mmCIF file of C-alpha atoms in Angstrom:
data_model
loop_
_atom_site.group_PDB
_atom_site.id
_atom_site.type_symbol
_atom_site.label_atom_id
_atom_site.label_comp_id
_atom_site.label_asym_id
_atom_site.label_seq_id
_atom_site.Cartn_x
_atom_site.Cartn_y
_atom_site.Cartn_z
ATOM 1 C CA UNK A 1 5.836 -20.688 4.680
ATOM 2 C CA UNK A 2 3.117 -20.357 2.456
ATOM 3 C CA UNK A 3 1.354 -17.771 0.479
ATOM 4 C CA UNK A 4 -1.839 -18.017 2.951
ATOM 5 C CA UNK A 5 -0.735 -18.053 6.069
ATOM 6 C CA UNK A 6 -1.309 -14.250 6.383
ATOM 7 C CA UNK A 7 -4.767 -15.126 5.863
ATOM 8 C CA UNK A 8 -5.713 -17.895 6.864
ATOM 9 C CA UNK A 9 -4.700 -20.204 10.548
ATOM 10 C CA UNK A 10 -1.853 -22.608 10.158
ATOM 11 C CA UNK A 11 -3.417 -25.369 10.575
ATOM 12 C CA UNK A 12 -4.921 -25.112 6.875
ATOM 13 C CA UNK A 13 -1.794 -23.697 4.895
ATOM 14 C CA UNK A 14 -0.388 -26.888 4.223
ATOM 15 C CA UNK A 15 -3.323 -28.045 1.780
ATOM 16 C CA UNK A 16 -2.643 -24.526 -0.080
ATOM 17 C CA UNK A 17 -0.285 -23.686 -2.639
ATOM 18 C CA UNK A 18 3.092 -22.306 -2.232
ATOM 19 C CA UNK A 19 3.943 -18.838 -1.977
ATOM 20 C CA UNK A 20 6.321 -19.433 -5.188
ATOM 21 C CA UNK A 21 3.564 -20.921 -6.818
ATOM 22 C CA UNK A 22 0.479 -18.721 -6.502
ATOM 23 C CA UNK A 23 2.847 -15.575 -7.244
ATOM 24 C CA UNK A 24 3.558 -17.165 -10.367
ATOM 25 C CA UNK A 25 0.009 -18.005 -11.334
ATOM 26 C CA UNK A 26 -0.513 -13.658 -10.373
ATOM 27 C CA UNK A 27 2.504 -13.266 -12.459
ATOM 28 C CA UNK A 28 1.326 -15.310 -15.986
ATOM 29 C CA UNK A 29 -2.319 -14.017 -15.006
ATOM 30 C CA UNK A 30 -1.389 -10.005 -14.975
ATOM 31 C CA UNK A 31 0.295 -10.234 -18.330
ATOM 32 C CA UNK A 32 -2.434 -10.684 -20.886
ATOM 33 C CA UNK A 33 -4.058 -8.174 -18.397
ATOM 34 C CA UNK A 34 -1.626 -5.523 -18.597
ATOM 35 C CA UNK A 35 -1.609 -6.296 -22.514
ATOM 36 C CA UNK A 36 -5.440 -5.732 -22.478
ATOM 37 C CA UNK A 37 -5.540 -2.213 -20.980
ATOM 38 C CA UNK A 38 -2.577 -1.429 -23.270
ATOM 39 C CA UNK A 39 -4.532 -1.931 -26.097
ATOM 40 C CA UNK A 40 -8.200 -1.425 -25.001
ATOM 41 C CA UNK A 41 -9.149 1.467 -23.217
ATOM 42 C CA UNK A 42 -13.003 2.003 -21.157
ATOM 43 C CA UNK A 43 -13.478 4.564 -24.633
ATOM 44 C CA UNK A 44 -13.061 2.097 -26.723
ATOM 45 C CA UNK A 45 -15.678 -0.553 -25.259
ATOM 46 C CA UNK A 46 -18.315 2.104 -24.741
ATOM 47 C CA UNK A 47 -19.878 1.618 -28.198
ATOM 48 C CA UNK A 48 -20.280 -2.237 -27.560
ATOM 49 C CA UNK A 49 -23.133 -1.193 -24.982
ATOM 50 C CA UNK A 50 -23.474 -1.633 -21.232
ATOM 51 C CA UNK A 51 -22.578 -5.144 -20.720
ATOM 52 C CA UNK A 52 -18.995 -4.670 -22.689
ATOM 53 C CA UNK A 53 -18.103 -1.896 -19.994
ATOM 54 C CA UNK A 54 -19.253 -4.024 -17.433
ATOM 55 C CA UNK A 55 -16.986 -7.000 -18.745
ATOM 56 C CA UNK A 56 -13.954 -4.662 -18.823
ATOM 57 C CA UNK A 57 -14.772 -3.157 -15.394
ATOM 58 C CA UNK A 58 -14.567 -6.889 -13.959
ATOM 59 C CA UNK A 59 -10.875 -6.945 -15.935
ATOM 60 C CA UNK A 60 -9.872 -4.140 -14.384
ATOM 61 C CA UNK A 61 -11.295 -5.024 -10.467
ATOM 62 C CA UNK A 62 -9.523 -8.324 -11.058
ATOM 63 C CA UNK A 63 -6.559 -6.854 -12.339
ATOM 64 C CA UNK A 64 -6.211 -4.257 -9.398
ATOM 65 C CA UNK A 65 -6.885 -7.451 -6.940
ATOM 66 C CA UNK A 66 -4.322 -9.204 -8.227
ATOM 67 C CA UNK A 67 -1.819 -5.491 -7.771
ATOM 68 C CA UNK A 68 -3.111 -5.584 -4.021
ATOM 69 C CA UNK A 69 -2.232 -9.206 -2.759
ATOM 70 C CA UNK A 70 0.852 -8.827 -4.478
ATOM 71 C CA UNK A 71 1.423 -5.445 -2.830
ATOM 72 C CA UNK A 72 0.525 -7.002 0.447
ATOM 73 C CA UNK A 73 2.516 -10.273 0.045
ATOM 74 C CA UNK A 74 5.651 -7.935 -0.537
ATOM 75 C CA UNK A 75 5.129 -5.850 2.539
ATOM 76 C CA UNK A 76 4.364 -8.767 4.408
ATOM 77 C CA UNK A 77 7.468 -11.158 3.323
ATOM 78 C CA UNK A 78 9.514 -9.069 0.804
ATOM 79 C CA UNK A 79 10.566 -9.762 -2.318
ATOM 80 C CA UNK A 80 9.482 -13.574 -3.270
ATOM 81 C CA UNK A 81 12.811 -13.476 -5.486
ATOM 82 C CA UNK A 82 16.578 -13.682 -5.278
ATOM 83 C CA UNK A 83 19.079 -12.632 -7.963
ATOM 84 C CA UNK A 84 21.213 -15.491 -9.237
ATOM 85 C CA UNK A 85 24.608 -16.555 -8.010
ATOM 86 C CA UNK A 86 25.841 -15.613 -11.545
ATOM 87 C CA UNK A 87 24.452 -11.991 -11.652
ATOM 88 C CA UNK A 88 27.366 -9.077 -11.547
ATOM 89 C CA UNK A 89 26.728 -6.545 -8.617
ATOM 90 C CA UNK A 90 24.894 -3.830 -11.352
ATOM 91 C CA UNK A 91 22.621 -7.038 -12.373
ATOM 92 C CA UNK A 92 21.921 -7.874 -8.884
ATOM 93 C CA UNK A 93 20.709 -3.968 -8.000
ATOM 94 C CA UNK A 94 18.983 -3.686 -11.500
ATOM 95 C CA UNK A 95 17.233 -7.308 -10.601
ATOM 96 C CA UNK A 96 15.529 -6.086 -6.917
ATOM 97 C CA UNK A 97 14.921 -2.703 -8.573
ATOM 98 C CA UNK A 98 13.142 -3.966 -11.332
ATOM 99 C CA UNK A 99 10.808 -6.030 -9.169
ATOM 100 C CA UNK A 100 10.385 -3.053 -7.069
ATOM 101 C CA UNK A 101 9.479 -0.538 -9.373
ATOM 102 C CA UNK A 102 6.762 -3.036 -10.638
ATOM 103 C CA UNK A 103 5.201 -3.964 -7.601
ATOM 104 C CA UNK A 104 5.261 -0.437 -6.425
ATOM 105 C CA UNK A 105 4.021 0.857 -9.803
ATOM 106 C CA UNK A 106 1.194 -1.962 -9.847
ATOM 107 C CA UNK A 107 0.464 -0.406 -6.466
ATOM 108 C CA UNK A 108 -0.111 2.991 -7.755
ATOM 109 C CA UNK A 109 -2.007 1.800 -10.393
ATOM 110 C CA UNK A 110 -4.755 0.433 -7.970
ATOM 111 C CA UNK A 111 -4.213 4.138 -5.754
ATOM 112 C CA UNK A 112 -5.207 6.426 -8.451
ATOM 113 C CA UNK A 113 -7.786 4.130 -9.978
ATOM 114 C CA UNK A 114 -9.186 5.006 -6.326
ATOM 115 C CA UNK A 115 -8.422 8.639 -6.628
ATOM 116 C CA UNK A 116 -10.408 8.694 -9.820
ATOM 117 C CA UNK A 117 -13.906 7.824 -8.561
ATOM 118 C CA UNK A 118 -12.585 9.579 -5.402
ATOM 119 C CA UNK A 119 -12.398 12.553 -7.494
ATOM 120 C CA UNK A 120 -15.443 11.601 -9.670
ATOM 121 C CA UNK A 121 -18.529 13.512 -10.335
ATOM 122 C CA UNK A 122 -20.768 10.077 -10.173
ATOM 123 C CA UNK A 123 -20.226 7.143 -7.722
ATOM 124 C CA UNK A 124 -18.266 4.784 -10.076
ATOM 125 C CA UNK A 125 -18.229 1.153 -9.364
ATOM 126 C CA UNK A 126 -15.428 -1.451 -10.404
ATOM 127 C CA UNK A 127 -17.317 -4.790 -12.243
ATOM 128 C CA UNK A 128 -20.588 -2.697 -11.872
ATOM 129 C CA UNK A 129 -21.129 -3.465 -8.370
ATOM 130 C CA UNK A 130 -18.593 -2.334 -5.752
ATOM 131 C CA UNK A 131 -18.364 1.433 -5.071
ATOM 132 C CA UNK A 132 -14.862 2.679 -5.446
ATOM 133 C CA UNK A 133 -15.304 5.641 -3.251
ATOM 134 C CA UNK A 134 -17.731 8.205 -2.823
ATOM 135 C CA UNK A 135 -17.805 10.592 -5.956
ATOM 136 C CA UNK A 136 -16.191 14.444 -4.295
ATOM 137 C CA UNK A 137 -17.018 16.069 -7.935
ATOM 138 C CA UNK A 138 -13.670 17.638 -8.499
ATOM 139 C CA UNK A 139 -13.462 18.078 -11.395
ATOM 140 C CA UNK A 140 -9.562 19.571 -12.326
ATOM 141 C CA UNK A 141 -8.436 17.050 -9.374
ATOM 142 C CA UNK A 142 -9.630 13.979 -11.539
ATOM 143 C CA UNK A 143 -8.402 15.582 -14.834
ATOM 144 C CA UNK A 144 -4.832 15.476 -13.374
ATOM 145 C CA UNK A 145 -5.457 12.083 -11.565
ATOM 146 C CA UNK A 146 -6.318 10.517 -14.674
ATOM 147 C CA UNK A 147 -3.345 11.680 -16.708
ATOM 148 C CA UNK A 148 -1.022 10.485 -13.825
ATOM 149 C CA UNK A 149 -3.240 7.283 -13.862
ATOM 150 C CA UNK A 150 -2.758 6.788 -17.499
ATOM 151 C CA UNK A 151 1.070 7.866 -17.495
ATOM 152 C CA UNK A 152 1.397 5.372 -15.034
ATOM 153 C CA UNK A 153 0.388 2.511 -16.389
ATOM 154 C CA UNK A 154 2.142 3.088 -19.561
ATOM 155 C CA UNK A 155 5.266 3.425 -17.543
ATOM 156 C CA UNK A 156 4.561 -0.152 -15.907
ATOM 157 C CA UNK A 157 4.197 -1.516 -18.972
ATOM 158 C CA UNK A 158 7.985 -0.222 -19.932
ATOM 159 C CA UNK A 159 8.878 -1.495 -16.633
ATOM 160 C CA UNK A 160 7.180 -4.716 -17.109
ATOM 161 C CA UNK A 161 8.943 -4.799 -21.178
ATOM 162 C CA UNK A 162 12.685 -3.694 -19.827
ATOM 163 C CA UNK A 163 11.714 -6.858 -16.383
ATOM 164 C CA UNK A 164 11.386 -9.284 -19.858
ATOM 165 C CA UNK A 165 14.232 -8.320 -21.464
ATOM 166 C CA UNK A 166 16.091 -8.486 -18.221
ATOM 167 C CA UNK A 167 15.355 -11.802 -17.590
ATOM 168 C CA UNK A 168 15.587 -13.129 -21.537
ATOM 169 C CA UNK A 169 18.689 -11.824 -21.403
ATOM 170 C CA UNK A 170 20.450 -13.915 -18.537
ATOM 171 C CA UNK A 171 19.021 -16.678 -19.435
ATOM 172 C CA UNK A 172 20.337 -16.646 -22.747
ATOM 173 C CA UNK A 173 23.822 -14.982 -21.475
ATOM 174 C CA UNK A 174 24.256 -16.053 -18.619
ATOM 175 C CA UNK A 175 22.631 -19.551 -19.031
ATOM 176 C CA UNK A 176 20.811 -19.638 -15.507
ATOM 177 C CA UNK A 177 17.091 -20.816 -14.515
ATOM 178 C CA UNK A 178 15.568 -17.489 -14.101
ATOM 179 C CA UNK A 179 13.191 -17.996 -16.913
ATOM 180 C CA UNK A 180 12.514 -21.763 -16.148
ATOM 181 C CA UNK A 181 11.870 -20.570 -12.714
ATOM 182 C CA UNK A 182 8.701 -18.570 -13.520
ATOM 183 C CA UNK A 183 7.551 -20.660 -16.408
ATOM 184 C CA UNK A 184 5.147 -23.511 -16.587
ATOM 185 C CA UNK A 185 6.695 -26.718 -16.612
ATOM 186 C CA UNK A 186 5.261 -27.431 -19.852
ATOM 187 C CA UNK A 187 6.893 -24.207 -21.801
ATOM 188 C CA UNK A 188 10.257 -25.783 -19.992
ATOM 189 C CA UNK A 189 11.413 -28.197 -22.898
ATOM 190 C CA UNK A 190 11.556 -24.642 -25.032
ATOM 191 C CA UNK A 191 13.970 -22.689 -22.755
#
């Protein structure tokens, strides 16, 4: 099965990319994302003028695309992973939880992004062009939705940092192939 095929006809998935593979290109591509909005927030490229905010915006609409097919691909064909032959019953539960919690949490990322400029006074659009949904003006409902937005992504981020850790540790104790799995075959020589 591939990636596409919930897209596009069969007769055209076989000149795409594996599923394996084009979840691992979303993987690699949503970390220095999720390291970007760590660090840089919409405040903080406001004095660098209009076409700064724009260039985050576009981040951000092709960071929450990237939270969408994934959320789709999961409810579509579950978890793209498996937990190792060597993992101990906890390690097996912490493994599909930790996957969970991230795709879910990427999820809610992208919901209350929408529930901001639902909430919004103005009609906000993601990469300056695509209206995220019309502005209701309420004001103490977007206060709130913004602090849960916030708290949330912070929370992915721990997620994302304990997912690492997870994984860095069983392939050094353990010794298995979780890390070469999901790395590029160049970076393999270092693992």
């Amino acid at each position: 099965m591939r990636f596409f095929s919930m897209f596009y006809p069969s007769a055209f998935t076989h000149y795409l990319p594996s599923r394996r593979a084009v979840l691992k290109a979303v993987h690699w591509a949503m970390v220095p994302l999720l390291i970007w909005f760590l660090l840089v927030t919409p405040d903080d490229v406001l004095p660098f003028g209009a076409k700064a905010f724009q260039a985050h915006s576009m981040l951000a609409l092709f960071f929450v695309t990237l939270c969408l097919l994934w959320t789709a691909d999961y409810l579509r064909r579950g978890l793209a992973s498996r937990p190792g032959p060597k993992l101990s019953p906890w390690a097996r539960t912490t493994h599909q939880l930790l996957h969970k919690f991230l795709i879910w949490g990427l999820f809610g990322i992208a919901l209350t992004g929408f529930l901001l400029g639902l909430t919004s006074a103005v009609l906000l659009k993601a990469g300056g062009f695509l209206p995220i949904a019309p502005p209701l003006d309420m004001k103490q409902a977007n206060e709130i939705i913004g602090a849960v937005h916030i708290f949330e992504f912070y929370l992915v981020a721990l997620i994302a940092v304990i997912h690492a850790l997870f994984h860095i540790w069983r392939h050094v104790h353990l010794r298995d192939n979780a890390l070469r799995i999901m790395t590029p075959k160049a970076l393999h020589r270092f693992l």
